Coordinates of C-alpha atoms and ligand atoms in Angstrom, one line a residue:
X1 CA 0.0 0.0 0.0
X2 CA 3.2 2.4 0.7
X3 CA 3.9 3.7 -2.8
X4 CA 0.1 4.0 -3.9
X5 CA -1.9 7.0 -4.3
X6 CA -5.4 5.8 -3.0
X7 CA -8.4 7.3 -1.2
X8 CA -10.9 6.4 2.1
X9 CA -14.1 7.4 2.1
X10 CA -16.0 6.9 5.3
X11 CA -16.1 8.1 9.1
X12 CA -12.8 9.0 11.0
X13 CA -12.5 9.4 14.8
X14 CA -8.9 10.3 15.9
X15 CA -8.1 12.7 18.9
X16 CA -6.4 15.9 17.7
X17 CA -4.5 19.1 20.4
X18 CA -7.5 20.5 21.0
X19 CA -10.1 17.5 21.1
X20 CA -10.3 14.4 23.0
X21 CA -11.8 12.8 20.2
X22 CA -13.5 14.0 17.4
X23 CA -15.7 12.2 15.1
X24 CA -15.7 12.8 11.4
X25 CA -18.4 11.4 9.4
X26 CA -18.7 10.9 5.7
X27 CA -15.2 12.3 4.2
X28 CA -12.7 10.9 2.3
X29 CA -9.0 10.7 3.0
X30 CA -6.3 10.9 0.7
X31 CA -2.9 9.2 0.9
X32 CA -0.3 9.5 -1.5
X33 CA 3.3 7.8 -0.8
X34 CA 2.5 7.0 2.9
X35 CA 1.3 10.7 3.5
X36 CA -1.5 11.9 4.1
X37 CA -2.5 14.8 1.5
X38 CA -6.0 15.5 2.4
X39 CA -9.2 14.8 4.8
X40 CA -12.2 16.3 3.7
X41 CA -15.9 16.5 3.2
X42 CA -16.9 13.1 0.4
X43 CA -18.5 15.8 -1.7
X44 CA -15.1 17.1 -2.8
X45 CA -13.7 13.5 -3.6
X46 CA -13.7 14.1 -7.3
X47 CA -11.9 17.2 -7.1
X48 CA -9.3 16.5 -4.6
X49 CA -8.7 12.9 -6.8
X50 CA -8.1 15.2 -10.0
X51 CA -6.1 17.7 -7.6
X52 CA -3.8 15.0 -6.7
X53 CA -3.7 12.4 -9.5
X54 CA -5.0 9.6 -7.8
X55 CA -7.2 7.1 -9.8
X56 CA -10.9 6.4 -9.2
X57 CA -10.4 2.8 -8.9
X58 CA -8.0 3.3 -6.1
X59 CA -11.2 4.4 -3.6
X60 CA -11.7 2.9 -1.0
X61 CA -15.3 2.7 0.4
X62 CA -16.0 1.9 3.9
X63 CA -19.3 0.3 5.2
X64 CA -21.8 2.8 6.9
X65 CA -20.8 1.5 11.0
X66 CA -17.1 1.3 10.0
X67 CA -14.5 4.0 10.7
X68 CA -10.8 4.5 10.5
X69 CA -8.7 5.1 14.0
X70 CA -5.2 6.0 14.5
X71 CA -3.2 3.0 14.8
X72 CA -2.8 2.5 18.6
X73 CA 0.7 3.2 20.5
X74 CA 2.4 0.7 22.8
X75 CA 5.1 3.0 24.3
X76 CA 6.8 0.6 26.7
X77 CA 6.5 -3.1 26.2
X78 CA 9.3 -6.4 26.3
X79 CA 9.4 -8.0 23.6
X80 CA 11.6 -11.3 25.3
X81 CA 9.0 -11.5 27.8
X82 CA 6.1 -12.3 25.8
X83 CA 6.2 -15.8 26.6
X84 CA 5.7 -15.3 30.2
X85 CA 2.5 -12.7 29.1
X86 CA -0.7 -13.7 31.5
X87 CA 2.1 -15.9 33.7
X88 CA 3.7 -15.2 37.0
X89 CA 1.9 -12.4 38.4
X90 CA 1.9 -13.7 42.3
X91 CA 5.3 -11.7 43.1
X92 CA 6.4 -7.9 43.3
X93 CA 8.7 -6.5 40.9
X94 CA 12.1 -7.5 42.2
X95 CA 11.4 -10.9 42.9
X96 CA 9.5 -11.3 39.9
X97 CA 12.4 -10.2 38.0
X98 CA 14.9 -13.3 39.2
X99 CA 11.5 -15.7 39.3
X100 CA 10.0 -15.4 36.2
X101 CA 12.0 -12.4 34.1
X102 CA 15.6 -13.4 33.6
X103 CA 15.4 -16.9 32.9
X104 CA 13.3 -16.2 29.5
X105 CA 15.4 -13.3 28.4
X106 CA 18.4 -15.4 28.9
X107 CA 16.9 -17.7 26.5
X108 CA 17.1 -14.9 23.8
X109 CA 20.9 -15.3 23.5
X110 CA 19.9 -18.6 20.9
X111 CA 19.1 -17.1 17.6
X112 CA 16.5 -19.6 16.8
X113 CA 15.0 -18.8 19.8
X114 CA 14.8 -15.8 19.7
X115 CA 13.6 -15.5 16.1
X116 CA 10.5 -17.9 16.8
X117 CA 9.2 -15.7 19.5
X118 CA 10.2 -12.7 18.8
X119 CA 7.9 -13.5 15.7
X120 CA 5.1 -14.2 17.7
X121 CA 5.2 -11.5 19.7
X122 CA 5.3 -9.1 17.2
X123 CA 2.4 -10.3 14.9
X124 CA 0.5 -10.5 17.6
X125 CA 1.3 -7.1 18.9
X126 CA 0.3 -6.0 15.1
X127 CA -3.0 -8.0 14.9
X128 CA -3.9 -6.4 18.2
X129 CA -3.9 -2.7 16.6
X130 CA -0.4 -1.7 18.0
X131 CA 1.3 -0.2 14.8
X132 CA 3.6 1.4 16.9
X133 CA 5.8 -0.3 19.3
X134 CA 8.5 0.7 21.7
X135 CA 10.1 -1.9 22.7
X136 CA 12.5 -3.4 25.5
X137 CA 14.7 -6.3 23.9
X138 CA 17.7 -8.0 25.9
X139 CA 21.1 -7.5 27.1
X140 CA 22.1 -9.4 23.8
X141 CA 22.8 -7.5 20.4
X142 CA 22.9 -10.3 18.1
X143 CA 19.3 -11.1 19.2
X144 CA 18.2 -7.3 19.6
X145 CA 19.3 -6.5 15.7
X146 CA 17.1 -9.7 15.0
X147 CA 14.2 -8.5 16.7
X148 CA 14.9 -5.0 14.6
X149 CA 14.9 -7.5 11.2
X150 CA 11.3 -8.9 12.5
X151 CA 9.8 -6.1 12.7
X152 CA 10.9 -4.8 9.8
X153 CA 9.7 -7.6 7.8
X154 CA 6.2 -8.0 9.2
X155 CA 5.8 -3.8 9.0
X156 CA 5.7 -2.5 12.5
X157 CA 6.9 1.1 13.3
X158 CA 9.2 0.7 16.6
X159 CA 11.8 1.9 18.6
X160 CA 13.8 -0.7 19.8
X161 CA 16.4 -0.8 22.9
X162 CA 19.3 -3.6 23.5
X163 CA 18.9 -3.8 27.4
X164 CA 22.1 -2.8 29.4
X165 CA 22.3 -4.5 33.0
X166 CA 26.4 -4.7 34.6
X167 CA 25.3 -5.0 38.2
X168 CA 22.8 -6.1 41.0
X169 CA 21.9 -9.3 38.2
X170 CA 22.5 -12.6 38.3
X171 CA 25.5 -14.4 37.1
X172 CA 23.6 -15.6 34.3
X173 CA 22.2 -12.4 32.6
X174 CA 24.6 -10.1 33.3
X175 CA 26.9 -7.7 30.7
X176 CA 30.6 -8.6 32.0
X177 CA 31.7 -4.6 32.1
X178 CA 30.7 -1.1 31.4
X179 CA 33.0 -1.0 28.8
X180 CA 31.5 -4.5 27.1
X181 CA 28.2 -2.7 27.6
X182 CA 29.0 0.4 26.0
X183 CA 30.8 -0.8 23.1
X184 CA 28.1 -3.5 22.7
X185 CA 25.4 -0.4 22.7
X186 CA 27.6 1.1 20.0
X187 CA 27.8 -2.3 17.9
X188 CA 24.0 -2.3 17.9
X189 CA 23.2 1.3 17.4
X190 CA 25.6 1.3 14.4
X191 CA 24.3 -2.4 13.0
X192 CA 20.8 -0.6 12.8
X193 CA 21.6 2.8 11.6
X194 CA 23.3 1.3 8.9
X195 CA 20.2 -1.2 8.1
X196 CA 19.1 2.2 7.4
X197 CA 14.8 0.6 7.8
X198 CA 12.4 4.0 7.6
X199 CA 10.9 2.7 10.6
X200 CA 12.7 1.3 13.1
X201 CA 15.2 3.9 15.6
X202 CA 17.1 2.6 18.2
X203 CA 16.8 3.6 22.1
X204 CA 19.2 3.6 25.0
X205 CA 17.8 1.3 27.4
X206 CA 19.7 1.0 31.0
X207 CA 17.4 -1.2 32.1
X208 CA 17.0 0.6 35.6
X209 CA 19.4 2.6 38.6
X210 CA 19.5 -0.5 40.0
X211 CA 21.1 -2.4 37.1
X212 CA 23.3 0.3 35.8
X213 CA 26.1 1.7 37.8
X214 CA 26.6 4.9 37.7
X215 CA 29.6 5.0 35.6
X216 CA 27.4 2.9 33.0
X217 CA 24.6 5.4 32.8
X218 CA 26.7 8.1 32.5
X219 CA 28.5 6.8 29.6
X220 CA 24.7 5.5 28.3
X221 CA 23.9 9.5 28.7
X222 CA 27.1 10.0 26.0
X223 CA 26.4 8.0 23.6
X224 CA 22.5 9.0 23.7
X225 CA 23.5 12.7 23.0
X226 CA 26.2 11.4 20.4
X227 CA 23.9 9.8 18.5
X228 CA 21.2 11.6 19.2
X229 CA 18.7 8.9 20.0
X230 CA 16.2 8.7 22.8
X231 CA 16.2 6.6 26.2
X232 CA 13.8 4.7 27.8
X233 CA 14.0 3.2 31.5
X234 CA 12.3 2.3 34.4
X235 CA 11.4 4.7 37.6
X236 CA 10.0 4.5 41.2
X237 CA 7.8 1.5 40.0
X238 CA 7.9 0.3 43.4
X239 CA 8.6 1.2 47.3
X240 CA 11.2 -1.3 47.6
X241 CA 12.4 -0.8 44.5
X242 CA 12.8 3.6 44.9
X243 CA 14.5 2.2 48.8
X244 CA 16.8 0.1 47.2
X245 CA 18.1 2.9 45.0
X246 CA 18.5 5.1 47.5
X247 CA 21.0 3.1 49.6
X248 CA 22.6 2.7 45.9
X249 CA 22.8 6.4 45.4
X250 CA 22.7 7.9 48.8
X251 CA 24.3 11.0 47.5
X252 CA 21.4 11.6 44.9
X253 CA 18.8 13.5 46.3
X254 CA 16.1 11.0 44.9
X255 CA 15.3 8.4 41.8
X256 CA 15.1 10.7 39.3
X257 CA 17.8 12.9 39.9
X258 CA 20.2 9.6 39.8
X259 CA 19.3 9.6 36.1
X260 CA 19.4 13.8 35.3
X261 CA 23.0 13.3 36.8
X262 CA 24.0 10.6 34.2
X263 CA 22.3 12.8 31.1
X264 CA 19.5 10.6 30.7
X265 CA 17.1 13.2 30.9
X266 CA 16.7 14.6 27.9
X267 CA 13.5 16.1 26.1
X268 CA 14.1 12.3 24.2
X269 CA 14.0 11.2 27.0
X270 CA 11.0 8.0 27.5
X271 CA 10.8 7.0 31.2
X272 CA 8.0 4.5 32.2
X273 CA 6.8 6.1 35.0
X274 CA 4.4 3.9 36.9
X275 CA 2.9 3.1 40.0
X276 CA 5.0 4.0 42.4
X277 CA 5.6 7.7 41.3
X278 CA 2.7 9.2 43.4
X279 CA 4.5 7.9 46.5
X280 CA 7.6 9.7 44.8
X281 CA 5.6 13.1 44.0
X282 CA 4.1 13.0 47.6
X283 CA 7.7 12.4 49.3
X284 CA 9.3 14.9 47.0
X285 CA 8.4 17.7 44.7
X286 CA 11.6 17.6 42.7
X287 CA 10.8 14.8 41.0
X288 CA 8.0 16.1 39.2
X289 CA 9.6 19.1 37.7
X290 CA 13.2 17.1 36.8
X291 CA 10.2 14.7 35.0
X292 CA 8.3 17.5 33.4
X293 CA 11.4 18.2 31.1
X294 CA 10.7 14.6 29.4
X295 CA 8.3 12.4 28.6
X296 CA 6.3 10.1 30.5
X297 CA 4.3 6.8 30.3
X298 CA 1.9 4.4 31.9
X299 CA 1.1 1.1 31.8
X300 CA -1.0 -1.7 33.3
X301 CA 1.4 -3.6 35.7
X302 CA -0.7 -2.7 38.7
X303 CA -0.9 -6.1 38.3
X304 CA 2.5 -6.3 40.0
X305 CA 0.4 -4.8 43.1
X306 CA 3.1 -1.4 43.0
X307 CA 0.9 1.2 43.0
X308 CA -2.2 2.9 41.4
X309 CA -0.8 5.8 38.9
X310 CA -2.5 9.1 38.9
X311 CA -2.1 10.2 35.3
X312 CA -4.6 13.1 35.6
X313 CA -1.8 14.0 38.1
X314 CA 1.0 13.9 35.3
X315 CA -1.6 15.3 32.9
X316 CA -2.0 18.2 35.4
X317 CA 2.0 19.2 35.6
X318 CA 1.7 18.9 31.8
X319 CA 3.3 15.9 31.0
X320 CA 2.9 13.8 28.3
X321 CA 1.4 10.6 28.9
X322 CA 1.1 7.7 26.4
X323 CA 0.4 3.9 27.6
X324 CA 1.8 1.1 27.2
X325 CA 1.3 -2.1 27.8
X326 CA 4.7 -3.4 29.9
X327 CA 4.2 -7.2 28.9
X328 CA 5.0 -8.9 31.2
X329 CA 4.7 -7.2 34.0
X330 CA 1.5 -6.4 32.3
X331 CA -0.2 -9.9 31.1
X332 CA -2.2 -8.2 27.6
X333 CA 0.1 -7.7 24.4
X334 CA -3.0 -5.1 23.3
X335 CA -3.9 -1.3 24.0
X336 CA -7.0 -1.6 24.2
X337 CA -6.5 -3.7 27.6
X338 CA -4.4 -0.7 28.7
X339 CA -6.9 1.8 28.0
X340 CA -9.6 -0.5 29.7
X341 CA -7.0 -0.6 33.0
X342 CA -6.4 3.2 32.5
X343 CA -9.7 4.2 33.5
X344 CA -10.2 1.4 35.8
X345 CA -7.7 2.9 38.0
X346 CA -8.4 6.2 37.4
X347 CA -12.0 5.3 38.6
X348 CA -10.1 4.1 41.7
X349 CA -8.6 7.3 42.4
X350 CA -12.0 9.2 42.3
X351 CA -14.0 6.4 44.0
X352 CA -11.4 6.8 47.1
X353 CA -11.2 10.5 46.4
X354 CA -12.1 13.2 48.9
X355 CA -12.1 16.3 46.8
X356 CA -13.9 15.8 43.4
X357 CA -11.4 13.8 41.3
X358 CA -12.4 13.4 37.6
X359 CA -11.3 10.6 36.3
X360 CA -10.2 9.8 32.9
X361 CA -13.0 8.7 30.3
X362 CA -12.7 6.3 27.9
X363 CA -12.1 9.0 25.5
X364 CA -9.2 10.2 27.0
X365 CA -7.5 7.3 27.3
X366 CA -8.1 6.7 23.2
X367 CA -5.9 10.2 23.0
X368 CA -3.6 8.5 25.6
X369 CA -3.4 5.3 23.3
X370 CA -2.8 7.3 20.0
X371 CA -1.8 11.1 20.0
X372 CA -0.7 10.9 23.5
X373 CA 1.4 7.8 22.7
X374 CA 3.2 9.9 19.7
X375 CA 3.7 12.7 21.6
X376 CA 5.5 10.4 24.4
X377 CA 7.5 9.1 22.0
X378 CA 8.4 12.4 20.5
X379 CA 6.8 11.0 17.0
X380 CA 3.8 13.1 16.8
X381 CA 5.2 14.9 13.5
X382 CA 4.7 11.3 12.1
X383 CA 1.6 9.8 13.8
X384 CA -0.8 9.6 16.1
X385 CA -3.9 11.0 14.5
X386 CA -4.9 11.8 10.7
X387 CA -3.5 15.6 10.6
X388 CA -2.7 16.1 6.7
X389 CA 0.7 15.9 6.1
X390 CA 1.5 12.7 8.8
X391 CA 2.0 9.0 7.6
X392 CA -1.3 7.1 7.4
X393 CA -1.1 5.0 9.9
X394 CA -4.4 3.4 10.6
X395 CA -7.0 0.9 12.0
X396 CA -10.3 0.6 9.7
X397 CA -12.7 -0.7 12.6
X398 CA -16.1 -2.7 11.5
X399 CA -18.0 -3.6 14.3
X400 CA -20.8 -5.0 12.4
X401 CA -19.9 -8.5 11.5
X402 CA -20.1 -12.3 12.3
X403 CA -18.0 -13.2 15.0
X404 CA -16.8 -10.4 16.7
X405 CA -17.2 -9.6 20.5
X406 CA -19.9 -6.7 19.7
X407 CA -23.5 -6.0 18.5
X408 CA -24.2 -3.3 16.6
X409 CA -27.6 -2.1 16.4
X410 CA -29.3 0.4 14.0
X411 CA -29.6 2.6 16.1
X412 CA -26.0 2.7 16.9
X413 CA -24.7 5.9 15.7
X414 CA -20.6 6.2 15.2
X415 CA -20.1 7.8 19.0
X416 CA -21.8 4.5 20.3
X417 CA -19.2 2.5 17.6
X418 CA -16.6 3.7 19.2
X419 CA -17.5 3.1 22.9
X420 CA -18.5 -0.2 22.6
X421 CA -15.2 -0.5 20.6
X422 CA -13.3 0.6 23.5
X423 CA -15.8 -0.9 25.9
X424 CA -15.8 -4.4 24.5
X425 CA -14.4 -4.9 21.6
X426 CA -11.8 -7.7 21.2
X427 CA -11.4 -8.2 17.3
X428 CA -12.2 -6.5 13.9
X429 CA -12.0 -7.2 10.5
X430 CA -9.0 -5.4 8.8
X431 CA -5.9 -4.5 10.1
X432 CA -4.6 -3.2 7.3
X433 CA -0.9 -3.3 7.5
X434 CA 0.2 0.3 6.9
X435 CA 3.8 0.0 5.5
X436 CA 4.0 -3.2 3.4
Ligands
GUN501 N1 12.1 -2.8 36.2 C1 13.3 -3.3 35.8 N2 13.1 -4.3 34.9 C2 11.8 -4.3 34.7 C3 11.0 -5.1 33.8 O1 11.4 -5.9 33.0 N3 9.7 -4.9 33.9 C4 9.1 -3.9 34.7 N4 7.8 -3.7 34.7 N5 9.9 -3.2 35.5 C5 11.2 -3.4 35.5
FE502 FE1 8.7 -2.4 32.0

């Protein structure tokens, strides 16, 4: 579909700056090279066709209940522990990490390993509406730069990070110095810059203080400014976890400013914030305005039992806030799961709330899963909604067909589509792949 001219014509819902959603019925879309060249009433389809060459036969008509989304946004997920998704979820995060964790990434370091489920996990990422993936591979480049090739092939826009751990690890899964780590980063950052794929960027990826030394991060800081990529890591996910740092770093004044010290807080900057962080705001202001300089994510591992995340919170301090879905530590490979647990915990927080707490709709968490997502990510010139001028980079959503998990009924108009979309659905009919 890349290097065709073709046109849409149907409804559109996508979020935009100003709206939490807006829906957009009977116009037609027009995509030339992967671009998007125009979105605008069906009535000036002809025109616009003529306007921009494309053919007549290359119109695409969409159903009356169907409608075309923004592709949704994973913005923190491991791809290595897919195999342990919906397994393991008895523990809290540091025990969880020697039980289940780092005895399946170890098992990455076999090619054929890794290529068999690193397969699966990103086709099903794809068939669950995630076009756009950032992803958490292993301490192993070989493997990483596979798990690049992958996605590549099966047409998934990512950024994709070769873990670095030299301390606090086991024997088994550690990197044997910061210098093998840092030249090892270099190795894979080079390997995939020269690959040269449109859509796949690589991301520094210490995979938390605990670790990285400090001499590591530092360097990781370097060679994220040198190459001008972004980073991604883990933050006060969890109470013992944000303790255990602290005795690491007593002479940092908290989590985050372990990481502003090394240079990994940069405006490229992609720091799963999570549970814990609350905990963090309520012990310590700083935090919150060293985060404000970068971006900020969320994601469903409550099911680790760490904490309930108040993203209206971040959303007040105006950070950006995507979600993601942090298989394993979250058990669903699909953002529609995320969204669901979004609001369920955001419910949380106003149910338990003294003082009027709104919680996040539905709604907003679709802007979370798309624009917000792209704006996390620091791709929101590319994606995240169907703003002329972007990439198309889409779902086309029929609710109204055998088999799926939803009924549509006449009355139905496309608002109630997409809530009972969000609500309940599961499956739909085309996932059109967007690049290949
Ligand atoms: N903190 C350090 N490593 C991990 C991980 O793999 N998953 C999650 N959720 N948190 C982490
Ligand atoms: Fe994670």
């Amino acid at each position: 579909m890349e290097a065709e001219s073709f046109a849409i014509c149907g409804n559109f819902i996508h979020s935009t700056e100003q709206a939490v959603v807006e829906t957009l019925e009977n116009k037609c879309l027009g995509v030339k090279q992967g671009k998007i060249v125009f979105l605008d009433d069906v009535e000036r389809l002809q025109e616009r066709l003529s306007e921009f060459g494309i053919k007549e036969n290359n119109v695409i008509k969409l159903e009356h209940k169907e409608f075309v989304m923004p592709g949704f946004i994973d913005t923190h997920i491991h791809a290595p522990q897919y195999p342990n998704a919906g397994k393991g979820l008895d523990m809290g995060l540091l025990e969880w990490l020697t039980t289940y964790t780092f005895p399946t990434e170890v098992k990455f370091k076999d090619l054929d390993f890794a290529a068999h489920a690193y397969k699966r996990v990103v086709s099903r990422v794809l068939r669950n509406g995630t076009t756009t993936a950032c992803y958490y591979a292993t301490i192993d480049t070989d493997a990483t730069v596979l798990l690049c090739d992958i996605i590549n092939e099966l047409g998934q826009r990512a950024l994709v990070g070769k873990v670095n751990m030299n301390q606090n690890s086991p024997d088994y899964y550690v990197e044997g110095s910061v210098d093998e780590s840092v030249s090892e980063t270099r190795r894979y950052i080079e390997t995939i810059q020269k690959k040269a794929y449109d859509n796949i960027t690589p991301v520094i990826t210490p995979r938390f203080a605990v670790s990285c030394c400090e001499s590591l991060m530092k360097k990781l800081g370097d060679l994220a400014a040198e190459y001008n990529i972004p980073v991604q890591t883990h933050i006060c996910e969890t109470k013992p976890e944000v303790e255990y740092v602290a005795q690491l770093y007593p002479d940092s004044k908290n989590y985050a400013t372990v990481y502003d010290k090394a240079g990994l807080l940069t405006d490229k900057v992609n720091k799963n914030i999570c549970r814990g962080i609350r905990a963090v705001i309520n012990r310590d202001d700083i935090d919150v305005s060293l985060i404000f300089f970068c971006r900020s994510i969320t994601d469903t591992t409550y099911f680790l039992r760490s904490g309930l995340l108040d993203v209206q919170n971040l959303l007040k301090h105006g950070i950006q806030v995507g979600l993601g879905t942090d298989v394993s530590g979250g058990y669903h490979p699909s953002i529609i799961d995320a969204i669901r647990v979004a609001v369920h915990v955001s419910n949380a927080h106003a149910i338990t709330s003294t003082n009027g707490y709104t919680p996040l709709s539905m709604r907003d968490a679709f802007k979370l899963a798309t624009l917000g997502g792209a704006q996390a990510l620091s791709i929101d010139n590319k994606v995240g909604n169907f703003e002329v001028g972007k990439e198309f980079d889409a779902l086309i959503i029929n609710l109204d067909i055998e088999n799926t998990h939803v009924d549509v009924f006449e009355e139905d108009t496309l608002d109630d589509c997409l809530d009972k979309f969000l609500y309940t659905g599961t499956k739909w009919l085309h996932f059109p792949s967007v690049f290949k």
